[in-house]
């Protein structure tokens, strides 16, 4: 069986940045099961996994445009500190949900000055080239229920 649209693919993975620092790993979070062909993972990784079989190992480099996008300057804004209810406790790295029209965005505090706060709505991995070590450990046909709901109901990848 191959990784194709409407199959559930389970992978072990390690994600590193350009400096070789581990950003995320299935060793910490358990294997990742996703519905292939439904944009449940970044497009560049999904394209590399397409057509691969169980047991295959991949080393993949994903450019920002096929990952979390380039950094968009229009997603970075300075906001008066007085607009925050808990302005005295604001710290770099804090995250907030904000409404942007009908969309809910997660923004991170990038800097805090006496009167302004810089918020960044870019994904934390935007603008970064990503390196994945991937092993495909399970592929199965999605159930009708999973296809209908658009998410996975179980995963049974064996750790080795």
PDB file of N, CA and C in Angstrom, residues 76-140:
ATOM      1  N   UNK A  76       2.879  41.672  11.283  1.00  0.00           N
ATOM      2  CA  UNK A  76       3.572  42.208  12.456  1.00  0.00           C
ATOM      3  C   UNK A  76       3.053  43.618  12.692  1.00  0.00           C
ATOM      4  N   UNK A  77       2.568  43.870  13.931  1.00  0.00           N
ATOM      5  CA  UNK A  77       1.950  45.162  14.226  1.00  0.00           C
ATOM      6  C   UNK A  77       2.398  45.679  15.574  1.00  0.00           C
ATOM      7  N   UNK A  78       2.519  47.002  15.654  1.00  0.00           N
ATOM      8  CA  UNK A  78       2.748  47.665  16.933  1.00  0.00           C
ATOM      9  C   UNK A  78       1.394  48.122  17.462  1.00  0.00           C
ATOM     10  N   UNK A  79       1.137  47.806  18.725  1.00  0.00           N
ATOM     11  CA  UNK A  79      -0.137  48.126  19.359  1.00  0.00           C
ATOM     12  C   UNK A  79       0.169  48.902  20.647  1.00  0.00           C
ATOM     13  N   UNK A  80      -0.600  49.962  20.927  1.00  0.00           N
ATOM     14  CA  UNK A  80      -0.368  50.678  22.185  1.00  0.00           C
ATOM     15  C   UNK A  80      -0.523  49.742  23.394  1.00  0.00           C
ATOM     16  N   UNK A  81       0.450  49.815  24.282  1.00  0.00           N
ATOM     17  CA  UNK A  81       0.448  48.946  25.463  1.00  0.00           C
ATOM     18  C   UNK A  81      -0.818  49.156  26.303  1.00  0.00           C
ATOM     19  N   UNK A  82      -1.359  50.363  26.274  1.00  0.00           N
ATOM     20  CA  UNK A  82      -2.557  50.688  27.063  1.00  0.00           C
ATOM     21  C   UNK A  82      -3.769  49.861  26.647  1.00  0.00           C
ATOM     22  N   UNK A  83      -3.747  49.257  25.448  1.00  0.00           N
ATOM     23  CA  UNK A  83      -4.888  48.458  24.988  1.00  0.00           C
ATOM     24  C   UNK A  83      -4.960  47.085  25.670  1.00  0.00           C
ATOM     25  N   UNK A  84      -3.940  46.712  26.410  1.00  0.00           N
ATOM     26  CA  UNK A  84      -3.911  45.403  27.066  1.00  0.00           C
ATOM     27  C   UNK A  84      -4.388  45.535  28.496  1.00  0.00           C
ATOM     28  N   UNK A  85      -5.319  44.661  28.887  1.00  0.00           N
ATOM     29  CA  UNK A  85      -5.873  44.691  30.243  1.00  0.00           C
ATOM     30  C   UNK A  85      -4.785  44.476  31.295  1.00  0.00           C
ATOM     31  N   UNK A  86      -3.873  43.532  31.014  1.00  0.00           N
ATOM     32  CA  UNK A  86      -2.855  43.163  31.991  1.00  0.00           C
ATOM     33  C   UNK A  86      -1.483  43.660  31.507  1.00  0.00           C
ATOM     34  N   UNK A  87      -1.418  44.946  31.148  1.00  0.00           N
ATOM     35  CA  UNK A  87      -0.236  45.512  30.499  1.00  0.00           C
ATOM     36  C   UNK A  87       1.045  45.367  31.321  1.00  0.00           C
ATOM     37  N   UNK A  88       0.936  45.381  32.631  1.00  0.00           N
ATOM     38  CA  UNK A  88       2.138  45.295  33.478  1.00  0.00           C
ATOM     39  C   UNK A  88       2.807  43.933  33.403  1.00  0.00           C
ATOM     40  N   UNK A  89       2.052  42.890  33.050  1.00  0.00           N
ATOM     41  CA  UNK A  89       2.597  41.530  33.045  1.00  0.00           C
ATOM     42  C   UNK A  89       2.942  41.015  31.648  1.00  0.00           C
ATOM     43  N   UNK A  90       2.912  41.876  30.637  1.00  0.00           N
ATOM     44  CA  UNK A  90       3.238  41.435  29.268  1.00  0.00           C
ATOM     45  C   UNK A  90       4.705  41.029  29.176  1.00  0.00           C
ATOM     46  N   UNK A  91       4.934  39.880  28.518  1.00  0.00           N
ATOM     47  CA  UNK A  91       6.303  39.399  28.347  1.00  0.00           C
ATOM     48  C   UNK A  91       6.479  38.879  26.924  1.00  0.00           C
ATOM     49  N   UNK A  92       7.701  39.013  26.404  1.00  0.00           N
ATOM     50  CA  UNK A  92       8.038  38.476  25.089  1.00  0.00           C
ATOM     51  C   UNK A  92       7.786  36.968  25.104  1.00  0.00           C
ATOM     52  N   UNK A  93       7.140  36.472  24.036  1.00  0.00           N
ATOM     53  CA  UNK A  93       6.843  35.047  23.939  1.00  0.00           C
ATOM     54  C   UNK A  93       5.405  34.694  24.293  1.00  0.00           C
ATOM     55  N   UNK A  94       4.700  35.595  24.998  1.00  0.00           N
ATOM     56  CA  UNK A  94       3.288  35.340  25.311  1.00  0.00           C
ATOM     57  C   UNK A  94       2.489  35.251  24.014  1.00  0.00           C
ATOM     58  N   UNK A  95       1.438  34.426  24.026  1.00  0.00           N
ATOM     59  CA  UNK A  95       0.588  34.299  22.839  1.00  0.00           C
ATOM     60  C   UNK A  95      -0.849  34.670  23.190  1.00  0.00           C
ATOM     61  N   UNK A  96      -1.535  35.252  22.205  1.00  0.00           N
ATOM     62  CA  UNK A  96      -2.922  35.665  22.356  1.00  0.00           C
ATOM     63  C   UNK A  96      -3.708  35.261  21.117  1.00  0.00           C
ATOM     64  N   UNK A  97      -4.997  35.031  21.300  1.00  0.00           N
ATOM     65  CA  UNK A  97      -5.896  34.860  20.162  1.00  0.00           C
ATOM     66  C   UNK A  97      -6.511  36.218  19.865  1.00  0.00           C
ATOM     67  N   UNK A  98      -6.545  36.583  18.584  1.00  0.00           N
ATOM     68  CA  UNK A  98      -7.179  37.839  18.176  1.00  0.00           C
ATOM     69  C   UNK A  98      -8.102  37.562  16.999  1.00  0.00           C
ATOM     70  N   UNK A  99      -9.137  38.358  16.889  1.00  0.00           N
ATOM     71  CA  UNK A  99     -10.061  38.258  15.765  1.00  0.00           C
ATOM     72  C   UNK A  99      -9.587  39.174  14.651  1.00  0.00           C
ATOM     73  N   UNK A 100      -9.472  38.628  13.445  1.00  0.00           N
ATOM     74  CA  UNK A 100      -9.135  39.418  12.260  1.00  0.00           C
ATOM     75  C   UNK A 100     -10.230  39.139  11.246  1.00  0.00           C
ATOM     76  N   UNK A 101     -11.267  39.951  11.287  1.00  0.00           N
ATOM     77  CA  UNK A 101     -12.448  39.671  10.461  1.00  0.00           C
ATOM     78  C   UNK A 101     -13.122  38.428  11.011  1.00  0.00           C
ATOM     79  N   UNK A 102     -13.304  37.427  10.145  1.00  0.00           N
ATOM     80  CA  UNK A 102     -13.937  36.184  10.594  1.00  0.00           C
ATOM     81  C   UNK A 102     -12.906  35.161  11.054  1.00  0.00           C
ATOM     82  N   UNK A 103     -11.624  35.498  10.896  1.00  0.00           N
ATOM     83  CA  UNK A 103     -10.549  34.572  11.220  1.00  0.00           C
ATOM     84  C   UNK A 103     -10.025  34.813  12.632  1.00  0.00           C
ATOM     85  N   UNK A 104      -9.683  33.734  13.333  1.00  0.00           N
ATOM     86  CA  UNK A 104      -9.026  33.838  14.625  1.00  0.00           C
ATOM     87  C   UNK A 104      -7.548  33.540  14.417  1.00  0.00           C
ATOM     88  N   UNK A 105      -6.705  34.484  14.809  1.00  0.00           N
ATOM     89  CA  UNK A 105      -5.267  34.333  14.664  1.00  0.00           C
ATOM     90  C   UNK A 105      -4.605  34.175  16.021  1.00  0.00           C
ATOM     91  N   UNK A 106      -3.503  33.441  16.034  1.00  0.00           N
ATOM     92  CA  UNK A 106      -2.655  33.382  17.218  1.00  0.00           C
ATOM     93  C   UNK A 106      -1.523  34.362  16.968  1.00  0.00           C
ATOM     94  N   UNK A 107      -1.314  35.315  17.876  1.00  0.00           N
ATOM     95  CA  UNK A 107      -0.217  36.266  17.748  1.00  0.00           C
ATOM     96  C   UNK A 107       0.712  36.111  18.940  1.00  0.00           C
ATOM     97  N   UNK A 108       1.993  36.383  18.685  1.00  0.00           N
ATOM     98  CA  UNK A 108       2.988  36.283  19.745  1.00  0.00           C
ATOM     99  C   UNK A 108       3.560  37.662  20.022  1.00  0.00           C
ATOM    100  N   UNK A 109       3.813  37.951  21.290  1.00  0.00           N
ATOM    101  CA  UNK A 109       4.457  39.189  21.690  1.00  0.00           C
ATOM    102  C   UNK A 109       5.936  39.084  21.307  1.00  0.00           C
ATOM    103  N   UNK A 110       6.376  39.958  20.397  1.00  0.00           N
ATOM    104  CA  UNK A 110       7.775  39.954  19.940  1.00  0.00           C
ATOM    105  C   UNK A 110       8.634  40.918  20.749  1.00  0.00           C
ATOM    106  N   UNK A 111       8.046  42.059  21.163  1.00  0.00           N
ATOM    107  CA  UNK A 111       8.788  43.013  21.983  1.00  0.00           C
ATOM    108  C   UNK A 111       7.806  43.873  22.767  1.00  0.00           C
ATOM    109  N   UNK A 112       8.298  44.407  23.882  1.00  0.00           N
ATOM    110  CA  UNK A 112       7.487  45.254  24.751  1.00  0.00           C
ATOM    111  C   UNK A 112       8.327  46.468  25.128  1.00  0.00           C
ATOM    112  N   UNK A 113       7.796  47.669  24.889  1.00  0.00           N
ATOM    113  CA  UNK A 113       8.465  48.894  25.329  1.00  0.00           C
ATOM    114  C   UNK A 113       7.537  49.587  26.328  1.00  0.00           C
ATOM    115  N   UNK A 114       7.927  50.763  26.779  1.00  0.00           N
ATOM    116  CA  UNK A 114       7.110  51.470  27.774  1.00  0.00           C
ATOM    117  C   UNK A 114       5.696  51.739  27.279  1.00  0.00           C
ATOM    118  N   UNK A 115       5.557  52.050  25.977  1.00  0.00           N
ATOM    119  CA  UNK A 115       4.219  52.405  25.501  1.00  0.00           C
ATOM    120  C   UNK A 115       3.694  51.571  24.337  1.00  0.00           C
ATOM    121  N   UNK A 116       4.547  50.686  23.745  1.00  0.00           N
ATOM    122  CA  UNK A 116       4.102  49.885  22.605  1.00  0.00           C
ATOM    123  C   UNK A 116       4.417  48.403  22.803  1.00  0.00           C
ATOM    124  N   UNK A 117       3.596  47.565  22.138  1.00  0.00           N
ATOM    125  CA  UNK A 117       3.805  46.121  22.126  1.00  0.00           C
ATOM    126  C   UNK A 117       3.822  45.690  20.656  1.00  0.00           C
ATOM    127  N   UNK A 118       4.843  44.927  20.257  1.00  0.00           N
ATOM    128  CA  UNK A 118       4.901  44.407  18.892  1.00  0.00           C
ATOM    129  C   UNK A 118       4.356  42.993  18.901  1.00  0.00           C
ATOM    130  N   UNK A 119       3.312  42.772  18.084  1.00  0.00           N
ATOM    131  CA  UNK A 119       2.671  41.466  17.961  1.00  0.00           C
ATOM    132  C   UNK A 119       2.976  40.885  16.590  1.00  0.00           C
ATOM    133  N   UNK A 120       3.215  39.576  16.537  1.00  0.00           N
ATOM    134  CA  UNK A 120       3.540  38.889  15.289  1.00  0.00           C
ATOM    135  C   UNK A 120       2.557  37.748  15.076  1.00  0.00           C
ATOM    136  N   UNK A 121       1.797  37.817  13.967  1.00  0.00           N
ATOM    137  CA  UNK A 121       0.818  36.793  13.644  1.00  0.00           C
ATOM    138  C   UNK A 121       1.346  35.721  12.702  1.00  0.00           C
ATOM    139  N   UNK A 122       2.636  35.800  12.333  1.00  0.00           N
ATOM    140  CA  UNK A 122       3.229  34.762  11.503  1.00  0.00           C
ATOM    141  C   UNK A 122       3.353  33.468  12.307  1.00  0.00           C
ATOM    142  N   UNK A 123       3.280  32.325  11.624  1.00  0.00           N
ATOM    143  CA  UNK A 123       3.560  31.048  12.288  1.00  0.00           C
ATOM    144  C   UNK A 123       4.989  31.108  12.810  1.00  0.00           C
ATOM    145  N   UNK A 124       5.261  30.532  13.989  1.00  0.00           N
ATOM    146  CA  UNK A 124       6.628  30.581  14.533  1.00  0.00           C
ATOM    147  C   UNK A 124       7.694  30.001  13.596  1.00  0.00           C
ATOM    148  N   UNK A 125       7.310  29.119  12.672  1.00  0.00           N
ATOM    149  CA  UNK A 125       8.274  28.530  11.740  1.00  0.00           C
ATOM    150  C   UNK A 125       8.254  29.196  10.361  1.00  0.00           C
ATOM    151  N   UNK A 126       7.502  30.291  10.217  1.00  0.00           N
ATOM    152  CA  UNK A 126       7.473  31.012   8.940  1.00  0.00           C
ATOM    153  C   UNK A 126       8.876  31.506   8.612  1.00  0.00           C
ATOM    154  N   UNK A 127       9.223  31.446   7.327  1.00  0.00           N
ATOM    155  CA  UNK A 127      10.509  31.934   6.870  1.00  0.00           C
ATOM    156  C   UNK A 127      11.665  30.968   7.073  1.00  0.00           C
ATOM    157  N   UNK A 128      11.394  29.825   7.699  1.00  0.00           N
ATOM    158  CA  UNK A 128      12.468  28.873   7.976  1.00  0.00           C
ATOM    159  C   UNK A 128      12.466  27.714   6.981  1.00  0.00           C
ATOM    160  N   UNK A 129      13.664  27.287   6.587  1.00  0.00           N
ATOM    161  CA  UNK A 129      13.826  26.060   5.823  1.00  0.00           C
ATOM    162  C   UNK A 129      13.799  24.921   6.837  1.00  0.00           C
ATOM    163  N   UNK A 130      12.968  23.935   6.583  1.00  0.00           N
ATOM    164  CA  UNK A 130      12.743  22.839   7.529  1.00  0.00           C
ATOM    165  C   UNK A 130      13.362  21.550   7.008  1.00  0.00           C
ATOM    166  N   UNK A 131      13.918  20.776   7.917  1.00  0.00           N
ATOM    167  CA  UNK A 131      14.529  19.495   7.570  1.00  0.00           C
ATOM    168  C   UNK A 131      13.800  18.397   8.334  1.00  0.00           C
ATOM    169  N   UNK A 132      13.256  17.433   7.596  1.00  0.00           N
ATOM    170  CA  UNK A 132      12.530  16.321   8.204  1.00  0.00           C
ATOM    171  C   UNK A 132      13.263  15.012   7.938  1.00  0.00           C
ATOM    172  N   UNK A 133      13.421  14.214   8.985  1.00  0.00           N
ATOM    173  CA  UNK A 133      13.771  12.800   8.852  1.00  0.00           C
ATOM    174  C   UNK A 133      12.482  12.058   9.121  1.00  0.00           C
ATOM    175  N   UNK A 134      12.008  11.291   8.153  1.00  0.00           N
ATOM    176  CA  UNK A 134      10.697  10.653   8.237  1.00  0.00           C
ATOM    177  C   UNK A 134      10.831   9.158   7.978  1.00  0.00           C
ATOM    178  N   UNK A 135      10.088   8.366   8.752  1.00  0.00           N
ATOM    179  CA  UNK A 135       9.919   6.950   8.450  1.00  0.00           C
ATOM    180  C   UNK A 135       8.428   6.667   8.399  1.00  0.00           C
ATOM    181  N   UNK A 136       7.997   6.058   7.299  1.00  0.00           N
ATOM    182  CA  UNK A 136       6.583   5.701   7.163  1.00  0.00           C
ATOM    183  C   UNK A 136       6.392   4.357   7.852  1.00  0.00           C
ATOM    184  N   UNK A 137       5.574   4.338   8.904  1.00  0.00           N
ATOM    185  CA  UNK A 137       5.444   3.089   9.660  1.00  0.00           C
ATOM    186  C   UNK A 137       4.081   2.431   9.517  1.00  0.00           C
ATOM    187  N   UNK A 138       3.115   3.118   8.953  1.00  0.00           N
ATOM    188  CA  UNK A 138       1.814   2.480   8.730  1.00  0.00           C
ATOM    189  C   UNK A 138       1.063   3.236   7.650  1.00  0.00           C
ATOM    190  N   UNK A 139       0.353   2.499   6.818  1.00  0.00           N
ATOM    191  CA  UNK A 139      -0.564   3.089   5.834  1.00  0.00           C
ATOM    192  C   UNK A 139      -1.803   2.211   5.830  1.00  0.00           C
ATOM    193  N   UNK A 140      -2.939   2.828   5.901  1.00  0.00           N
ATOM    194  CA  UNK A 140      -4.187   2.069   5.813  1.00  0.00           C
ATOM    195  C   UNK A 140      -5.232   2.929   5.111  1.00  0.00           C
TER     196      UNK A 140
END
